[in-house]
PDB file of C-alpha atoms in Angstrom:
ATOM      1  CA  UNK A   1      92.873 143.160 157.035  1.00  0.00           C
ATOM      2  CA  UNK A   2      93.241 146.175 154.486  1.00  0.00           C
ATOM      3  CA  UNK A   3      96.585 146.948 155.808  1.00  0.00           C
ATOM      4  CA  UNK A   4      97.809 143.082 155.811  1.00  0.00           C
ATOM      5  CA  UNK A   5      96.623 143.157 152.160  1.00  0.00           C
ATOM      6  CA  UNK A   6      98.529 146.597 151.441  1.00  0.00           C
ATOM      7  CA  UNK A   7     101.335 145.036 152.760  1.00  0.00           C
ATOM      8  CA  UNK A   8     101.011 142.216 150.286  1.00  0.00           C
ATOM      9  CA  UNK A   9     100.873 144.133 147.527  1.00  0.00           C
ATOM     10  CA  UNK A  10     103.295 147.185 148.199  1.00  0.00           C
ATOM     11  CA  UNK A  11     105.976 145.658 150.536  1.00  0.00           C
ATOM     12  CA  UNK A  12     108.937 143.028 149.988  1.00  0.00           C
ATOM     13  CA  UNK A  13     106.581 141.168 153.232  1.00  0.00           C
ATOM     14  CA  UNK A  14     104.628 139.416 150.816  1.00  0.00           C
ATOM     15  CA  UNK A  15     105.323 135.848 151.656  1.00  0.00           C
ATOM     16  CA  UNK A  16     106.264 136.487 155.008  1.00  0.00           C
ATOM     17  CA  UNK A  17     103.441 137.466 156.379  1.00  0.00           C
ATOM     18  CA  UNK A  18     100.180 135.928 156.100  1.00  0.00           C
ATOM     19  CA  UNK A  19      97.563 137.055 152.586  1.00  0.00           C
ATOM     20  CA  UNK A  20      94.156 137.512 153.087  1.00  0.00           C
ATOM     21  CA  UNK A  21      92.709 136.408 150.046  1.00  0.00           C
ATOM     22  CA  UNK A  22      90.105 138.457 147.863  1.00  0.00           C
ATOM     23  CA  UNK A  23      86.369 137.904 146.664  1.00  0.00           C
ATOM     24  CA  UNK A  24      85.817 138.154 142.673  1.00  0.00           C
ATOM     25  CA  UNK A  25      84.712 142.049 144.279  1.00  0.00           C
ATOM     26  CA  UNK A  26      87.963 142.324 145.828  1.00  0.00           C
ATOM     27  CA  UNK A  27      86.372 141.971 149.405  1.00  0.00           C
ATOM     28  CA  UNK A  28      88.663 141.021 151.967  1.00  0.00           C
ATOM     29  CA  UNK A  29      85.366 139.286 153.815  1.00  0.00           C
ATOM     30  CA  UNK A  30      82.103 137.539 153.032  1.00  0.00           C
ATOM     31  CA  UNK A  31      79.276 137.601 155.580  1.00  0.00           C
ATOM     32  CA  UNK A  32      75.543 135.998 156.055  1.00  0.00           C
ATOM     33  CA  UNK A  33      73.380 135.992 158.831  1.00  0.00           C
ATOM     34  CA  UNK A  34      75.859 134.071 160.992  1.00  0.00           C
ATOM     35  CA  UNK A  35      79.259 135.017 160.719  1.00  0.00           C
ATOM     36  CA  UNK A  36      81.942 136.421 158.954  1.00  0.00           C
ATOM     37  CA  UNK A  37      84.549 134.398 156.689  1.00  0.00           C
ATOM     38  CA  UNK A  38      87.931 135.673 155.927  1.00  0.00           C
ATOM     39  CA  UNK A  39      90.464 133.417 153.744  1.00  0.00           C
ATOM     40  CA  UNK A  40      94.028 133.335 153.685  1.00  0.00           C
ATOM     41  CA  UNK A  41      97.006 131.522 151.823  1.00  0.00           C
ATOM     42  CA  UNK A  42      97.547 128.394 153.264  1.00  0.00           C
ATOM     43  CA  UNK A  43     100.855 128.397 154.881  1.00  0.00           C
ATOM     44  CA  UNK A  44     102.784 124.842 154.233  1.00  0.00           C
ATOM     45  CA  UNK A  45     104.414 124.486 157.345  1.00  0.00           C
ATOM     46  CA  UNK A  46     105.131 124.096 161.269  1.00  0.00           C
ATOM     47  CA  UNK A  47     104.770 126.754 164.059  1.00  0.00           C
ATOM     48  CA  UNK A  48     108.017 126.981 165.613  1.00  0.00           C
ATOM     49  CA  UNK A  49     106.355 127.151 169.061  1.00  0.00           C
ATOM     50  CA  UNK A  50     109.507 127.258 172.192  1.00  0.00           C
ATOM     51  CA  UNK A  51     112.055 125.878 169.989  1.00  0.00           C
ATOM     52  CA  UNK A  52     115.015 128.058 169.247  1.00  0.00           C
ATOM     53  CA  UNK A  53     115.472 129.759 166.488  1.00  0.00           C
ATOM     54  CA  UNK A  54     118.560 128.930 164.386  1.00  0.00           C
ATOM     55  CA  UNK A  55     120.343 131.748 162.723  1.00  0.00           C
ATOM     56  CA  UNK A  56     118.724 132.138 159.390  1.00  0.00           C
ATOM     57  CA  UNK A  57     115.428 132.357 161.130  1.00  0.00           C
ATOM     58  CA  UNK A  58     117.018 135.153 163.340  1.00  0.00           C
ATOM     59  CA  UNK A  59     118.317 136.949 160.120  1.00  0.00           C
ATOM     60  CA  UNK A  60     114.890 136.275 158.615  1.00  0.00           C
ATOM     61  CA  UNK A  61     112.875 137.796 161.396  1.00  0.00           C
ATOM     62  CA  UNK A  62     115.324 140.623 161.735  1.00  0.00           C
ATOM     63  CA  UNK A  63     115.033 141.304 157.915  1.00  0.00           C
ATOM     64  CA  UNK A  64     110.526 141.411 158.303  1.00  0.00           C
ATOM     65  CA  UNK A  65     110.760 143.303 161.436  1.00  0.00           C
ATOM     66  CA  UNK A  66     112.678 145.872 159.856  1.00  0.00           C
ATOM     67  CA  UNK A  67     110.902 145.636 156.805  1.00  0.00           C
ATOM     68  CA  UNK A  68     107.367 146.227 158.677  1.00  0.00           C
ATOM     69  CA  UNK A  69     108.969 149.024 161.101  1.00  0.00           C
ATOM     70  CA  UNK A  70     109.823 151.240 157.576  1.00  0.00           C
ATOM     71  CA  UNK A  71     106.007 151.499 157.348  1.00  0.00           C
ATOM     72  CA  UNK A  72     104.861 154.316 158.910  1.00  0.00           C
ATOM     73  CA  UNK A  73     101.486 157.095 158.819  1.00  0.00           C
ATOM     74  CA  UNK A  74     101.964 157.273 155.139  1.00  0.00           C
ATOM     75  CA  UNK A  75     100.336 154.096 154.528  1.00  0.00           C
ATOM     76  CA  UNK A  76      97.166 154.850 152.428  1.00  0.00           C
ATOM     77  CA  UNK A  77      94.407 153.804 154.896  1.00  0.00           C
ATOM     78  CA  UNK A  78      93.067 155.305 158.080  1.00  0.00           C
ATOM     79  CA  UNK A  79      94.607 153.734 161.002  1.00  0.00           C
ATOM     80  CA  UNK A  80      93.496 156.258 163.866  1.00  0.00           C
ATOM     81  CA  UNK A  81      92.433 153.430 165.969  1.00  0.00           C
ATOM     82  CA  UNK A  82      95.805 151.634 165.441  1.00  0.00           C
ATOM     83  CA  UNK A  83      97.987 154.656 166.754  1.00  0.00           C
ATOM     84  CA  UNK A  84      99.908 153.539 170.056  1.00  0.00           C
ATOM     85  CA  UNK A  85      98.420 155.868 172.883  1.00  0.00           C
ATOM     86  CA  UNK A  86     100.509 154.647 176.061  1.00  0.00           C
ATOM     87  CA  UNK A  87      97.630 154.077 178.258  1.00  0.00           C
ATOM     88  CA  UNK A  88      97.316 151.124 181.213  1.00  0.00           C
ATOM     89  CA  UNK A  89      93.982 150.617 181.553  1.00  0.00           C
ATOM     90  CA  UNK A  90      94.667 147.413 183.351  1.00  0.00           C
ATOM     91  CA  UNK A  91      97.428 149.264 185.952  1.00  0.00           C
ATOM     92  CA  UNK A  92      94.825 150.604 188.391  1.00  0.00           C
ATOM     93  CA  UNK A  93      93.034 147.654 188.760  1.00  0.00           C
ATOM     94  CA  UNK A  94      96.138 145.720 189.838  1.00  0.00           C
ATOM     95  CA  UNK A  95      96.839 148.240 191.980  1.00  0.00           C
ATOM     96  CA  UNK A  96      94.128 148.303 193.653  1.00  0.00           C
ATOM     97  CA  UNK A  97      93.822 144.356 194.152  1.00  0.00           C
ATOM     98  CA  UNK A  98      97.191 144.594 195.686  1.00  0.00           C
ATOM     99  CA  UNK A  99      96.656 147.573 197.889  1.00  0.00           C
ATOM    100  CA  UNK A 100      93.169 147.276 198.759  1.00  0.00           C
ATOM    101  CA  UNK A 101      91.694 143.779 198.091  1.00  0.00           C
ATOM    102  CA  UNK A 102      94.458 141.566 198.652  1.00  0.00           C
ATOM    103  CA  UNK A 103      93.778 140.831 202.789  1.00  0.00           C
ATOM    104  CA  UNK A 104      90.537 138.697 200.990  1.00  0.00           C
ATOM    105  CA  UNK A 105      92.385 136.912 198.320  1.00  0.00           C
ATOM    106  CA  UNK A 106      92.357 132.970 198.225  1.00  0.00           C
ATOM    107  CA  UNK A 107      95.415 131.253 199.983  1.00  0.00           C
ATOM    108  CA  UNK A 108      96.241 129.393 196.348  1.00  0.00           C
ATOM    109  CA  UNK A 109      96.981 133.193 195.280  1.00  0.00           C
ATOM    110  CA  UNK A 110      98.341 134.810 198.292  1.00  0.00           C
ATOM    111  CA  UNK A 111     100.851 131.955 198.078  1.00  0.00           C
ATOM    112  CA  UNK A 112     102.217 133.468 194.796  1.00  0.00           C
ATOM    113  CA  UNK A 113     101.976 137.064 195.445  1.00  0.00           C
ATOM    114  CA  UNK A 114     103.131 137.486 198.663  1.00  0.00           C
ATOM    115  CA  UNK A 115     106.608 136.524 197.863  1.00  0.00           C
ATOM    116  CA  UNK A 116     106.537 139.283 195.347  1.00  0.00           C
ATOM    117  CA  UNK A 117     104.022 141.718 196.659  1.00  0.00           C
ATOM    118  CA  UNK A 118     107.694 144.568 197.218  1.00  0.00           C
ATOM    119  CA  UNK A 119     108.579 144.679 193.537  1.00  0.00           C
ATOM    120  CA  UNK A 120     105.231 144.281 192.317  1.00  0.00           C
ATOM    121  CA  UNK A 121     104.217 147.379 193.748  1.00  0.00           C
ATOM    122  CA  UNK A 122     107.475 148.694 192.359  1.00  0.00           C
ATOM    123  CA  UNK A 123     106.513 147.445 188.822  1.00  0.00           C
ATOM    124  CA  UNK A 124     103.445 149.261 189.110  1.00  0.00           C
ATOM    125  CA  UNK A 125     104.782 152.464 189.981  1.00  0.00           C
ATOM    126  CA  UNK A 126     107.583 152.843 187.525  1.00  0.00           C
ATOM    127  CA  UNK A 127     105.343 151.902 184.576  1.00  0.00           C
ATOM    128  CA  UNK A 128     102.701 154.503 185.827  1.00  0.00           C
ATOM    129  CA  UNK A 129     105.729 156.765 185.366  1.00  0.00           C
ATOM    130  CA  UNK A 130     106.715 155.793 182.019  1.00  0.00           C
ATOM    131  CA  UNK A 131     103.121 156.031 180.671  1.00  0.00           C
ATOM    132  CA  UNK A 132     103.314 159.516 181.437  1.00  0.00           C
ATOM    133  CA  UNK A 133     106.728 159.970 180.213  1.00  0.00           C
ATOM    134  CA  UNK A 134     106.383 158.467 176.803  1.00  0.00           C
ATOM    135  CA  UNK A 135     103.332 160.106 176.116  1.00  0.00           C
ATOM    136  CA  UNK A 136     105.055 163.374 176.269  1.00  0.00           C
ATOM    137  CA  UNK A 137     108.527 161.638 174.114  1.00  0.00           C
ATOM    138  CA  UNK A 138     106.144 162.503 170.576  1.00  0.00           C
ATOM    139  CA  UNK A 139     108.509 159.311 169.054  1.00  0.00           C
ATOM    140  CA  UNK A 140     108.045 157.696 165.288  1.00  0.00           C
ATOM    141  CA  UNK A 141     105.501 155.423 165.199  1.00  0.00           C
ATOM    142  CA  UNK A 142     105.688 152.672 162.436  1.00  0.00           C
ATOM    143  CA  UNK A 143     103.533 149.271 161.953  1.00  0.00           C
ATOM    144  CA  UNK A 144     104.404 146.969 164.664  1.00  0.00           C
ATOM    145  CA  UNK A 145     103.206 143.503 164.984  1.00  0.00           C
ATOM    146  CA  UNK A 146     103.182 143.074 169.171  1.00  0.00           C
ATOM    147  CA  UNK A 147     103.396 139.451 169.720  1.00  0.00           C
ATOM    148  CA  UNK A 148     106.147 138.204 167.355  1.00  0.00           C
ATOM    149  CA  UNK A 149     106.743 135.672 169.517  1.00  0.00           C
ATOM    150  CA  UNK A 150     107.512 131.433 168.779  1.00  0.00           C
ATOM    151  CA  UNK A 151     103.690 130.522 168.708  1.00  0.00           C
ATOM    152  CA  UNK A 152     103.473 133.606 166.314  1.00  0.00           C
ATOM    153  CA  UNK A 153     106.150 132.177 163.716  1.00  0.00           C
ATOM    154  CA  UNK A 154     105.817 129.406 161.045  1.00  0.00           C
ATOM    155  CA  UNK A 155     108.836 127.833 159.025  1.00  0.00           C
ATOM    156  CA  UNK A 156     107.430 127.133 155.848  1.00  0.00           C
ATOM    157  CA  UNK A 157     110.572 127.237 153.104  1.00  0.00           C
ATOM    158  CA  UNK A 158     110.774 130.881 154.818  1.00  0.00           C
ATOM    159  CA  UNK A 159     109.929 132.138 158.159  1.00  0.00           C
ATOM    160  CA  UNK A 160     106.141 133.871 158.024  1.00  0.00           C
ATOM    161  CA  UNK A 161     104.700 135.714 160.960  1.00  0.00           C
ATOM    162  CA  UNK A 162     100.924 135.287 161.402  1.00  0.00           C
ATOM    163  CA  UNK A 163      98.436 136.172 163.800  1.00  0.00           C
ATOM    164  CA  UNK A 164      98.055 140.148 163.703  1.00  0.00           C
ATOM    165  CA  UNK A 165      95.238 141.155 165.708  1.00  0.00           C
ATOM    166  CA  UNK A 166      97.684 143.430 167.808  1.00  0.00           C
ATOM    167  CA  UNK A 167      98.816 145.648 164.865  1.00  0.00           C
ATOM    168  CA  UNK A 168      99.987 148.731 166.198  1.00  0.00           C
ATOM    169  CA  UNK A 169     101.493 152.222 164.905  1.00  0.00           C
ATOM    170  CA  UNK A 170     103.096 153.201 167.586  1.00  0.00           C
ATOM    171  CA  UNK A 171     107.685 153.002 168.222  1.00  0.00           C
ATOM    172  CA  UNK A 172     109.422 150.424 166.665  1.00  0.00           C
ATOM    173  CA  UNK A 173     110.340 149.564 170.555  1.00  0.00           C
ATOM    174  CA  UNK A 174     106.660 147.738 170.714  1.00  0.00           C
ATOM    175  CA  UNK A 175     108.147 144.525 168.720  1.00  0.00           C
ATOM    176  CA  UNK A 176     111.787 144.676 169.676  1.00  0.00           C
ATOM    177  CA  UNK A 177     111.694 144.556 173.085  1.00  0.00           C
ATOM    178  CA  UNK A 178     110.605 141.353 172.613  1.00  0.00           C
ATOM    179  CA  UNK A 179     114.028 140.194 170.993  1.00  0.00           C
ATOM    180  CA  UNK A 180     116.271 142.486 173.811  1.00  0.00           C
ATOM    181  CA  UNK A 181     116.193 140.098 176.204  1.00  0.00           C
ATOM    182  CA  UNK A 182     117.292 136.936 173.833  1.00  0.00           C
ATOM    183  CA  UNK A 183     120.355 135.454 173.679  1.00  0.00           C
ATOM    184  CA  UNK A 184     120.473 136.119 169.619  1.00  0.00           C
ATOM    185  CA  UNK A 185     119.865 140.158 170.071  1.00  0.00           C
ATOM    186  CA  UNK A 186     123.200 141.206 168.971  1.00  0.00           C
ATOM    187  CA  UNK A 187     123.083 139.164 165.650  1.00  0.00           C
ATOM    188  CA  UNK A 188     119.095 140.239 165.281  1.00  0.00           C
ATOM    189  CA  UNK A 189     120.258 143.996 166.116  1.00  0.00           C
ATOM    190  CA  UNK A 190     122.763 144.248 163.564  1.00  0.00           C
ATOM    191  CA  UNK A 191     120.985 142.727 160.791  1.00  0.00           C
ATOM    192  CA  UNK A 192     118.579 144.811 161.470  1.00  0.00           C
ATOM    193  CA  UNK A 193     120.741 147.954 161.799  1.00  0.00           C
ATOM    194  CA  UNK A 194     121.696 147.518 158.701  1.00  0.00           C
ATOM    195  CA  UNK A 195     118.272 147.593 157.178  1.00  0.00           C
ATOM    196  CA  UNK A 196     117.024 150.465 159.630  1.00  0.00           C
ATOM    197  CA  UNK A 197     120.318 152.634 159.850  1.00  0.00           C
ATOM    198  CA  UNK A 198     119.047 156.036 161.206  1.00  0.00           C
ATOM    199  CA  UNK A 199     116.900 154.268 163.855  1.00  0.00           C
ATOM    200  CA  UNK A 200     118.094 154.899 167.745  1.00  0.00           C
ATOM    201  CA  UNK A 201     117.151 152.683 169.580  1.00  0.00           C
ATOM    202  CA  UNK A 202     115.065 154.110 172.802  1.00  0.00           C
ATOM    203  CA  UNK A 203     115.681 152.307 176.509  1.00  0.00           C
ATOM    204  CA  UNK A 204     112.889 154.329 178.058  1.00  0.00           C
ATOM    205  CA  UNK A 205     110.368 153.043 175.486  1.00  0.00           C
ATOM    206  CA  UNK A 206     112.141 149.409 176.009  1.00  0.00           C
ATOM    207  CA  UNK A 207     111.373 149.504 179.447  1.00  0.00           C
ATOM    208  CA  UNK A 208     107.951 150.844 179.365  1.00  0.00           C
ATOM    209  CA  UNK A 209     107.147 148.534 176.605  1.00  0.00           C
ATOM    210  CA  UNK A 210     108.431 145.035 178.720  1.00  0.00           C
ATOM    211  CA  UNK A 211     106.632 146.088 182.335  1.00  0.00           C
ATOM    212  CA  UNK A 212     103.619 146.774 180.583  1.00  0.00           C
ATOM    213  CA  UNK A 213     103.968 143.013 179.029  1.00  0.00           C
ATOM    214  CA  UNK A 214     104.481 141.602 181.821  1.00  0.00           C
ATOM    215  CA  UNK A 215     102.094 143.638 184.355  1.00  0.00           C
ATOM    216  CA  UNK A 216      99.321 143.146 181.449  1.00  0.00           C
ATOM    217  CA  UNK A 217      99.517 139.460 181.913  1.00  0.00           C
ATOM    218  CA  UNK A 218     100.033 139.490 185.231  1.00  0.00           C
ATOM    219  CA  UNK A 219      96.393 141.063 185.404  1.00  0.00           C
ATOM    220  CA  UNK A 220      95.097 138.974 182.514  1.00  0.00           C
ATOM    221  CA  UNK A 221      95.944 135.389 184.675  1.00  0.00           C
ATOM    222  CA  UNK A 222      94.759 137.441 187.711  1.00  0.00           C
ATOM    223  CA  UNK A 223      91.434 138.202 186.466  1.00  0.00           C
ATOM    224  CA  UNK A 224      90.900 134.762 184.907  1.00  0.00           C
ATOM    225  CA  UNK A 225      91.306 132.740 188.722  1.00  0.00           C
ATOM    226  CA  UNK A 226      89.736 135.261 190.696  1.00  0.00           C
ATOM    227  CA  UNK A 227      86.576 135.933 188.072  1.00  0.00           C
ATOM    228  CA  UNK A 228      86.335 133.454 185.198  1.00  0.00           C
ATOM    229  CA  UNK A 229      84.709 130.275 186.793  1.00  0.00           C
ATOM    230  CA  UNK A 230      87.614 127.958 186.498  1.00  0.00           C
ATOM    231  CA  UNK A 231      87.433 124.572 186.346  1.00  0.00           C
ATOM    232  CA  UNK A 232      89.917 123.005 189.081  1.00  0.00           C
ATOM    233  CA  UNK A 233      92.166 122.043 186.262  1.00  0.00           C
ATOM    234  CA  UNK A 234      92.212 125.300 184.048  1.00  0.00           C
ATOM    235  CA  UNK A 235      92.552 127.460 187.649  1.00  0.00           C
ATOM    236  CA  UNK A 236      95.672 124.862 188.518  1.00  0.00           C
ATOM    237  CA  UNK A 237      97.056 125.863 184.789  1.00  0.00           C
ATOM    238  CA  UNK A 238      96.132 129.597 184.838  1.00  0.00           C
ATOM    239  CA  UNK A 239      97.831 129.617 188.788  1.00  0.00           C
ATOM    240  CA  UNK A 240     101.021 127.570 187.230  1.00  0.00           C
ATOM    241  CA  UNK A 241     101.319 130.923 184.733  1.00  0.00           C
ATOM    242  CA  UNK A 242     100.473 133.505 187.052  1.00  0.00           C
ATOM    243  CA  UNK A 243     103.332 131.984 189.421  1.00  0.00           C
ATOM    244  CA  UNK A 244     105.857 131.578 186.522  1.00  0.00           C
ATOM    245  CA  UNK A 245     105.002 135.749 185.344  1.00  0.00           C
ATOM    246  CA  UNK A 246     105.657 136.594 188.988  1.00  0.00           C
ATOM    247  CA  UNK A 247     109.157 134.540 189.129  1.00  0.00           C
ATOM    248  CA  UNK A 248     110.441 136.410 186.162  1.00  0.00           C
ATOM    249  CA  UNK A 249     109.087 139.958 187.070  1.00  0.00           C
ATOM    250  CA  UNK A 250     112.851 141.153 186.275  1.00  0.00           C
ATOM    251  CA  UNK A 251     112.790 139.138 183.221  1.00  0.00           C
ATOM    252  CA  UNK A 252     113.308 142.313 181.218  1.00  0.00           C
ATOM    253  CA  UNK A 253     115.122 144.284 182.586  1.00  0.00           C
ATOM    254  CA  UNK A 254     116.259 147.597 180.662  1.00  0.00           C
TER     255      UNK A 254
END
C-alpha cells in the first residue's frame, strides 16, 4: 500500500493504477478488533477478462508498464521483502511427486501427467538451472506488477491495472514475459522501447521467468486435487486446469 500510494502521488500512474485512499491521519488502513479496512477509488468500469485487447489498450499497457519498470531501489520506502530473489520453493516438491510419489497417484491424475511426465521432468530441470543462473546475472531490478494479465485490467475511460499483491523489485522481464508470447508483442515492444530506450531485453530471464509460471501453477492445481478436500465439482474444475497447464507446457517458449 505505501508504494501504490507513492506511485499516486510521484508517478504519471496515477489513474492507471488503482489509489488507496487516506484517513483524515493520512493512514492508508483502519483496524478494530476484527479486521482491517483499506479503501480505494472506485474504478467506473469493466474487467477486460479473455477478451482481446484492441490497440490503444496495447499502447496503454505498454505506456504503464514502462512507466512502473522506470521505478527502481530509489523509491523512498523499504522494500527488502519485495526484492526478486530467484528461488523455487515449489520446484522440489514437484519433483519429488513426479519422481518419487507418482506410482500412488489417482488414475484422474495419472491420466494427465503421464502424457507429459518426459518434458515435465525437462521443465523442472532447466528452471533449476536458471534459478541458479540468474541469481548470479546481478540484473536491474525495477517495480514489477507480476500478473498483468486480462482479469488484472479494467477499461474505465483508460486502461487501469489493479490487483497488486505480487509487487515485485526484481527485472523488468517479471511482467513482460507475460506480453512475449502475444500476438500484439511487436506493437507493445516498440511502444515501449520508446519509453524505456536503454533497456535490453534479457531471454535468459524470459525463460526463467515463463517456466517458473507455468511449473508454479502446475504445483498450485497439483496441490489443490491431491490435498485440498475437493468437492467432486471443484476437483473436476481444478483437473480441467491442471490438464490445460500441462497441454501448453511449451506455451512460452524463449
Amino acid at each position: 500500500m505505501p508504494v501504490l500510494l507513492w506511485l499516486n502521488q510521484n508517478t504519471n500512474l496515477r489513474g492507471k493504477i488503482i489509489n488507496p485512499i487516506t484517513t483524515v491521519d493520512g493512514s492508508y488502513r483502519v483496524e478494530d478488533e476484527n479486521y482491517v479496512y483499506i479503501l480505494f477509488e472506485y474504478i467506473n468500469g469493466t474487467v477486460i477478462a479473455k477478451n482481446p485487447l484492441t490497440r490503444t489498450q496495447v499502447l496503454e499497457l505498454a505506456e504503464i508498464m514502462a512507466q512502473l519498470h522506470s521505478c527502481n531501489l530509489e523509491i523512498p520506502i523499504k522494500a527488502e521483502r519485495m526484492i526478486e530473489n530467484f528461488e523455487v520453493p515449489f520446484c522440489d516438491s514437484l519433483d519429488k511427486y513426479m519422481t518419487e510419489d507418482y506410482a500412488v497417484a489417482p488414475e484422474d491424475v495419472k491420466s494427465i501427467l503421464h502424457p507429459c511426465m518426459e518434458q515435465l521432468l525437462l521443465k523442472i530441470s532447466q528452471l533449476k538451472s536458471l534459478s541458479k543462473a540468474t541469481k548470479q546475472m546481478n540484473s536491474p531490478k525495477v517495480l514489477c506488477h507480476t500478473d498483468a494479465h486480462g482479469w488484472n485490467l479494467m477499461q474505465s475511460d483508460h486502461l487501469v491495472l489493479v490487483d497488486w499483491e505480487g509487487m515485485k523489485l526484481a527485472p523488468a522481464e517479471a511482467d513482460l514475459f507475460m506480453f512475449a508470447v502475444k500476438d500484439y508483442w511487436a506493437e507493445f515492444y516498440s511502444h515501449y522501447s520508446r519509453i524505456r530506450s536503454t533497456f535490453e531485453l534479457n531471454r535468459t530471464l524470459l525463460a526463467f521467468y515463463s517456466i517458473r509460471r507455468k511449473l508454479e501453477d502446475i504445483w498450485a492445481f497439483l496441490e489443490s486435487i491431491l490435498y485440498d478436500g475437493l468437492s467432486e465439482k471443484q476437483r473436476a474444475e481444478e483437473l480441467n486446469y491442471l490438464a490445460n497447464e500441462c497441454k501448453n507446457l511449451d506455451a512460452f517458449c524463449f
